[in-house]
Coordinates of C-alpha atoms in Angstrom, one line a residue:
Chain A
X1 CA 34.7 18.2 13.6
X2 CA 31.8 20.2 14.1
X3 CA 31.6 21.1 10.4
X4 CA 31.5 17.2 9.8
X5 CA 27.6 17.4 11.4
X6 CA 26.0 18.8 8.9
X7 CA 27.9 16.6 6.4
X8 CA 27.0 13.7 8.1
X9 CA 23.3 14.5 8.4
X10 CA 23.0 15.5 4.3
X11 CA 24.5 12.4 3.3
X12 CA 22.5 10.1 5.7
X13 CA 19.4 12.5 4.3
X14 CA 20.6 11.5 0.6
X15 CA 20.8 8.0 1.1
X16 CA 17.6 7.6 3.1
X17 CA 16.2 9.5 -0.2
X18 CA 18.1 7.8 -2.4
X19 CA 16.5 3.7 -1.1
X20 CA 13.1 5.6 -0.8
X21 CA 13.3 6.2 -4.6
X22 CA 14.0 2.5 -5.0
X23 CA 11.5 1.6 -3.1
X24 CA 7.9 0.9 -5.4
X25 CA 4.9 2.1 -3.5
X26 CA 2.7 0.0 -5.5
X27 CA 4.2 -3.3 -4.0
X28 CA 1.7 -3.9 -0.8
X29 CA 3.1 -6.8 1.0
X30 CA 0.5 -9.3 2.0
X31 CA -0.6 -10.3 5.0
X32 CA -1.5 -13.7 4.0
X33 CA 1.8 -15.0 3.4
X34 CA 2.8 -17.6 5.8
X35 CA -1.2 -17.8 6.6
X36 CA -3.9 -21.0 5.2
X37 CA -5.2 -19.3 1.7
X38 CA -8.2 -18.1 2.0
X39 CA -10.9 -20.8 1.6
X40 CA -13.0 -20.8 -2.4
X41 CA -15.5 -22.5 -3.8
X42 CA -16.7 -21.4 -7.3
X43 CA -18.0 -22.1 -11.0
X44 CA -15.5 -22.8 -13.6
X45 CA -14.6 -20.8 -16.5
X46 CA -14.8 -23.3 -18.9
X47 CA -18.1 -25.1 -17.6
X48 CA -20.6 -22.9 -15.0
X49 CA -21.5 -26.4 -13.6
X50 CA -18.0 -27.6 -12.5
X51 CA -16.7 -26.2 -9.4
X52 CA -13.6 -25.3 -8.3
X53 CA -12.3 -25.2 -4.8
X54 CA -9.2 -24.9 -2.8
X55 CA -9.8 -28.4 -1.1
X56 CA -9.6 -29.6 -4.6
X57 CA -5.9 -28.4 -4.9
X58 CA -4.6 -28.7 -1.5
X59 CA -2.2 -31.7 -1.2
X60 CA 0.3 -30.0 -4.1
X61 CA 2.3 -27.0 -4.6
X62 CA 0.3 -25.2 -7.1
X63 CA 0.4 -21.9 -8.4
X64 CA -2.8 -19.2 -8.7
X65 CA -2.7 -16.8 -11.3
X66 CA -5.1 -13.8 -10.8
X67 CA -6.3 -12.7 -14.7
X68 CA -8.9 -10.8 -16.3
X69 CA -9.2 -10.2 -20.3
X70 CA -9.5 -6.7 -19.6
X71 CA -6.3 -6.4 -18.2
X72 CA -3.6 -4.9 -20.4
X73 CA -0.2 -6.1 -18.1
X74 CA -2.2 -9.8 -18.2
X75 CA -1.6 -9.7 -22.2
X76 CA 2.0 -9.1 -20.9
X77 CA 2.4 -11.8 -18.6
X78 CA 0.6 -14.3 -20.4
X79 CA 3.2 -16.1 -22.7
X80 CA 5.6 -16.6 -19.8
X81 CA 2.5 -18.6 -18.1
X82 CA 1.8 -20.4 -21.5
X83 CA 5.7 -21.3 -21.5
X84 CA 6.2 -22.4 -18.3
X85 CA 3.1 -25.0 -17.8
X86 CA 4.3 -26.9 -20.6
X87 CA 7.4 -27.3 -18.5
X88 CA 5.1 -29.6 -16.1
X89 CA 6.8 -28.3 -13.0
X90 CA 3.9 -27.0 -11.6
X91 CA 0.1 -26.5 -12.1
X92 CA -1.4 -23.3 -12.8
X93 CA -4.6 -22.4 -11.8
X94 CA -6.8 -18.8 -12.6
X95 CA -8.5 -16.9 -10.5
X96 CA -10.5 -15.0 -13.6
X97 CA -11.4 -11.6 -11.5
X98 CA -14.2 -9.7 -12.6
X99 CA -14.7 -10.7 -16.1
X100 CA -17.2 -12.2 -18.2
X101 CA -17.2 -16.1 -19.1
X102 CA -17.4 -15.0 -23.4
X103 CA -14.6 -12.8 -23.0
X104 CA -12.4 -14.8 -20.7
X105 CA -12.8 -18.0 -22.7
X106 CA -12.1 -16.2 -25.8
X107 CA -9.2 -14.4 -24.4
X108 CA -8.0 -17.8 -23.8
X109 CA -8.6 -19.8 -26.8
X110 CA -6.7 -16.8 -28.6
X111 CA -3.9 -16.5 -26.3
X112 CA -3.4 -20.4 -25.0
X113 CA -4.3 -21.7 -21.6
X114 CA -1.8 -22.2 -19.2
X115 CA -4.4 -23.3 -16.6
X116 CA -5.8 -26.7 -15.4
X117 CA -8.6 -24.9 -14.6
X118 CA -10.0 -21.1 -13.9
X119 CA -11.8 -20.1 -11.2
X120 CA -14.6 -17.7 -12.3
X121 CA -14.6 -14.9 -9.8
X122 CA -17.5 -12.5 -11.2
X123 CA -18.3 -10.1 -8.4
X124 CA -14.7 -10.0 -6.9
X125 CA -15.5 -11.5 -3.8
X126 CA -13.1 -14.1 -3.8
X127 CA -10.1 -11.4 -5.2
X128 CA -11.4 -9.7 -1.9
X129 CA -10.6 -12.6 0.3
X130 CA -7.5 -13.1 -1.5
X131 CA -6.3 -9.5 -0.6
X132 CA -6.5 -9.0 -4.7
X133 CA -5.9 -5.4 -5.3
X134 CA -5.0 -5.2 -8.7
X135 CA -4.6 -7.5 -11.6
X136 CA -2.6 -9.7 -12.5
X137 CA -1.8 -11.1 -9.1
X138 CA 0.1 -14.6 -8.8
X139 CA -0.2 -16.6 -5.1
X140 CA 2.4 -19.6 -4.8
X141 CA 0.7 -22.0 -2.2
X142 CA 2.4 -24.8 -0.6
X143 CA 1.2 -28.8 -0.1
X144 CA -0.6 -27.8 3.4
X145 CA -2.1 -25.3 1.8
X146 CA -0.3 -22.0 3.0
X147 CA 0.7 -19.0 0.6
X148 CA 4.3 -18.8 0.7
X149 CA 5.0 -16.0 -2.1
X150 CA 2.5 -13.5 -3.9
X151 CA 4.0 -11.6 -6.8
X152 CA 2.4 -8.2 -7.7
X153 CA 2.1 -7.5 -11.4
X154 CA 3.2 -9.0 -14.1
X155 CA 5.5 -12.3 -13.2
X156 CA 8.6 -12.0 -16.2
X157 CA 10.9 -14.7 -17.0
X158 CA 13.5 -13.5 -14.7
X159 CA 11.3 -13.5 -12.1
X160 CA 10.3 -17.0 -12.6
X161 CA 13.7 -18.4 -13.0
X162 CA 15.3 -16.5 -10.0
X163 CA 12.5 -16.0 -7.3
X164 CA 9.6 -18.7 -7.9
X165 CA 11.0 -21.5 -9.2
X166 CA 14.1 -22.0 -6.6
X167 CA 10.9 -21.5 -4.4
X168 CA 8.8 -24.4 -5.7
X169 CA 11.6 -26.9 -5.9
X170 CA 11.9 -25.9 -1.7
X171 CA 9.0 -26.1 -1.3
X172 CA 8.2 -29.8 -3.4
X173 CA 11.0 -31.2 -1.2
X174 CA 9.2 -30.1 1.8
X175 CA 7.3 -32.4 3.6
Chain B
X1 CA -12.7 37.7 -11.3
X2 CA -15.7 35.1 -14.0
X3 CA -12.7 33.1 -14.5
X4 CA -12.1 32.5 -10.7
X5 CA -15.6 31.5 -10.3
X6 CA -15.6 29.3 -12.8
X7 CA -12.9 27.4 -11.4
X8 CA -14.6 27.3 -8.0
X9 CA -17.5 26.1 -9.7
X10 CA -15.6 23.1 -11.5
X11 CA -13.8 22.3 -8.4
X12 CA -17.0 21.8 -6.5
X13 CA -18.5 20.2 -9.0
X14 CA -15.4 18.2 -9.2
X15 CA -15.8 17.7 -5.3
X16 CA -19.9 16.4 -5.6
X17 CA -18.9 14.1 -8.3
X18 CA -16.5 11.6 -6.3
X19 CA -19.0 11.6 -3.9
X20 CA -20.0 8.3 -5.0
X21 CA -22.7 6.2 -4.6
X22 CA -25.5 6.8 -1.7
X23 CA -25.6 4.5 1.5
X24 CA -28.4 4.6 3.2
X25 CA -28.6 3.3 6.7
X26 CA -31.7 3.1 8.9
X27 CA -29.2 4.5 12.1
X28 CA -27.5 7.5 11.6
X29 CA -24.6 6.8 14.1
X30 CA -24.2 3.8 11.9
X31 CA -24.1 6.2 9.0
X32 CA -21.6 8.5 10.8
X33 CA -19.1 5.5 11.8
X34 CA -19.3 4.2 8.0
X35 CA -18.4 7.7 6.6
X36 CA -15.4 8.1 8.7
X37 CA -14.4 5.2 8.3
X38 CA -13.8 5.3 4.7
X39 CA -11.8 8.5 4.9
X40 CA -9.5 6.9 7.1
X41 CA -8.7 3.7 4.5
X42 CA -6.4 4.4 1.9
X43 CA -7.9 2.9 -1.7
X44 CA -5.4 0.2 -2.5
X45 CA -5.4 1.2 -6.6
X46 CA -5.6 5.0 -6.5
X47 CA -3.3 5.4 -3.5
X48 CA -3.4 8.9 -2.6
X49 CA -7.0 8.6 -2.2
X50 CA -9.0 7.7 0.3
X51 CA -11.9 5.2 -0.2
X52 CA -14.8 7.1 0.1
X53 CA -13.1 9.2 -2.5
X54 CA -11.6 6.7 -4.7
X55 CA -13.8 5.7 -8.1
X56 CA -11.7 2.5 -8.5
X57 CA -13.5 -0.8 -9.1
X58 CA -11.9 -2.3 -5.8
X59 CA -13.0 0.7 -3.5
X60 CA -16.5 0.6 -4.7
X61 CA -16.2 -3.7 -3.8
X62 CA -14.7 -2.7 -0.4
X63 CA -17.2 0.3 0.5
X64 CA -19.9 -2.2 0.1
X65 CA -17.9 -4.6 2.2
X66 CA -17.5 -1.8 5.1
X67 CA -21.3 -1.0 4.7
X68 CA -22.3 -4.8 4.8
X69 CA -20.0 -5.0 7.9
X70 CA -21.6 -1.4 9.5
X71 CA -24.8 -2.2 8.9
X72 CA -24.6 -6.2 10.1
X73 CA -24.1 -4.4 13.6
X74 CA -20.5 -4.8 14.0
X75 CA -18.0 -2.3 15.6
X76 CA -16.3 -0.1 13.4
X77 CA -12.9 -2.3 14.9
X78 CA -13.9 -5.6 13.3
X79 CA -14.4 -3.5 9.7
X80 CA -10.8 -1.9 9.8
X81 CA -9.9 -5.9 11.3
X82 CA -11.6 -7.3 8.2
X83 CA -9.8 -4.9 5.6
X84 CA -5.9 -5.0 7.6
X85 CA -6.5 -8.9 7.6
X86 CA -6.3 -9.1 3.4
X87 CA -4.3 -5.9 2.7
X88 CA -2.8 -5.2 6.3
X89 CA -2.0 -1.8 8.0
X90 CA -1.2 -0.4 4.7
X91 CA -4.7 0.3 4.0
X92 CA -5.0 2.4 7.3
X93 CA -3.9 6.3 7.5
X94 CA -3.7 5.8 10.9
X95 CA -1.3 2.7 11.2
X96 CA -1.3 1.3 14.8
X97 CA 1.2 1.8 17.0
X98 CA 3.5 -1.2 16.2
X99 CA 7.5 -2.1 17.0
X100 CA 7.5 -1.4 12.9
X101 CA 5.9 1.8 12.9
X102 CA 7.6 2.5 16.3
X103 CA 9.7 5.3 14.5
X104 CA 6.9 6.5 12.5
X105 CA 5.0 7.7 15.6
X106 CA 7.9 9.0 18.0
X107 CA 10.0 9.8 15.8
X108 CA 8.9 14.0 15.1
X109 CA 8.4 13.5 18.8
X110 CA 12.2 12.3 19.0
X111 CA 13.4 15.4 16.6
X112 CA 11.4 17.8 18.4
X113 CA 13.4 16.8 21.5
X114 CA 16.6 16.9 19.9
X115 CA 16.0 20.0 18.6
X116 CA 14.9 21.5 21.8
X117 CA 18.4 19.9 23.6
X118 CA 20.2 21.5 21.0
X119 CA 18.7 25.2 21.5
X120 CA 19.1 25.0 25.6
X121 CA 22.8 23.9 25.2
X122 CA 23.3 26.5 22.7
X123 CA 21.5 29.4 24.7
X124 CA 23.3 28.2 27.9
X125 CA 26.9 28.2 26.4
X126 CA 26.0 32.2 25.1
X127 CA 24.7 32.8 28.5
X128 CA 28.2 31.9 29.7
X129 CA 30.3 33.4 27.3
X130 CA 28.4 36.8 27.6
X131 CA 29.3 36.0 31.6
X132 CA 32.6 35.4 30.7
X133 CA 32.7 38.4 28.3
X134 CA 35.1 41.0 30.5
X135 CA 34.0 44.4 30.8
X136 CA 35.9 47.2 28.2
X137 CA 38.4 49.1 29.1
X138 CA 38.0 53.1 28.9
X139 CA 40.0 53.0 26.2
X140 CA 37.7 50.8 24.1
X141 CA 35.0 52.5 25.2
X142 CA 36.1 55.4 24.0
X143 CA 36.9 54.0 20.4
X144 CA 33.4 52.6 20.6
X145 CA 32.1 55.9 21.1
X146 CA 33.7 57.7 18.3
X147 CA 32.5 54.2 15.7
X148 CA 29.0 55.2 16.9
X149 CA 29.2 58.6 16.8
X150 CA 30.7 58.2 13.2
X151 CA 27.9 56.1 12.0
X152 CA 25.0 57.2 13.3
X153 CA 26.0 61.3 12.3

């Protein structure tokens, strides 16, 4: 029995191990889920007069995509956004971080626009208030305006199908 | 012994160059609070450095952040409030002392203990068995005699 101690302790050692190397260290979870998104008020992409705020979209489950065209995993995630708003389930809005308005709009007349409307977030502030940390970033907020779900990185297919959408339809249904 | 110095050399110039930007501010105990404050905030992108070291586009966005908070006259409590509040205790190197982080702070404590039960018991039970331990006979003592006297001549 005695032998059986160190044993014990070696394979409770290489298991802790083992779901520490599963573990991504990248993958900060956010404070602001189950908390009121953080309130926004700022130019368009498309048009530097027209503003876009978050009393605009509350009232809806919407998604926020965080983008940039200098970002290489946006290029990655893109075409999964383009596919899935033509699906109508939900709308998509940007939160273009740190960018410039000539390169984000021609980043998006080359690639599609998956957005009803980008905000243009040029100093970061709003990314900030956002708890943004690296790009791209996407925030699922509810009708009453609460973020439910914040996916870091890249969203993929599988993601959408198997985390996000069954998360949406809940959260349509909800009152 | 050039080569040594050399690397010294690059490693301090290495050291000067992620000193980053200057902040100025007009109190220097406002100063003092800002600069350890950023060595105690891990830099969300590069996230083995700190954020007074980190050159990453955020940390530079959040330094100014922790200045404009520092130098506005607030306590050094409502800047690590400000930053746990969007990225939460993630960002600190100190986390607070939490029902989460409950085993992060006692737990060496908790081993350090064990390990010190585990050395009394054992001392204690040699302790008894040398008490236990009967004396030799003359016979053995004899034989033990002769090993020695064998080994040692």
């Amino acid at each position: 029995m005695r032998f059986a101690i160190p044993l014990v302790i070696f394979v409770l050692l290489v298991v802790l191990l083992g779901v520490g190397l599963t573990l991504d260290p990248r993958e900060v979870p956010s404070p602001l889920i189950g908390k009121p998104a953080p309130a926004f008020s700022l130019p368009e992409v498309a048009a530097a007069d027209r503003t876009l705020s978050l009393d605009q979209l509350k009232g809806q489950v919407f998604l926020l995509n965080v983008w940039a065209s200098w970002c290489v995993s946006c290029r990655q995630e893109h075409p999964v956004l383009v596919e899935f708003s033509k699906r109508g389930i939900v709308p998509i809005y940007g939160l273009n971080y740190k960018d410039t308005r000539d390169d984000a709009l021609a980043w998006l007349k080359r690639f599609g626009d998956p957005y009803r409307a980008s905000a243009f977030d040029e100093d970061g502030k709003m990314g900030i208030e956002w708890g943004v940390y690296g790009v791209p970033e996407t925030f699922l907020v509810d009708k009453h305006g609460v973020i439910r779900y914040k996916q870091t990185g890249p969203v993929t297919p599988e993601d959408l199908e198997n985390k996000i959408l069954p998360l949406i339809r809940e959260l349509q249904s909800a009152a | 012994m050039k080569r040594l110095i050399l690397c010294l050399c690059g490693l301090l110039a290495g050291h000067a160059a992620d000193a980053m930007e200057v902040r100025q501010f007009d109190d220097p105990a406002k100063q003092e609070r800002y600069e350890t404050l950023i060595k105690d905030v891990r830099c969300l992108v590069c996230q083995n450095q700190s954020l007074a070291e980190s050159d990453a586009e955020l940390a530079k966005d959040l330094r100014t952040e922790v200045y404009n908070i520092i130098e506005s006259g607030k306590s050094s409590e409502e800047a690590v409030q400000f930053l746990t509040d969007r990225y939460g205790d993630f960002v600190l190197y100190r986390p607070p002392f939490k029902s989460i982080t409950l085993l992060l702070w006692l737990g060496p404590f908790l081993l350090l203990a064990g390990g010190a039960v585990f050395l009394w018991k054992q001392a204690r039970r040699r302790a008894e068995a040398a008490q236990q331990e009967e004396a030799l006979s003359a016979e053995e003592r004899r034989r033990l005699q002769q090993l020695k006297d064998r080994f040692q001549g």
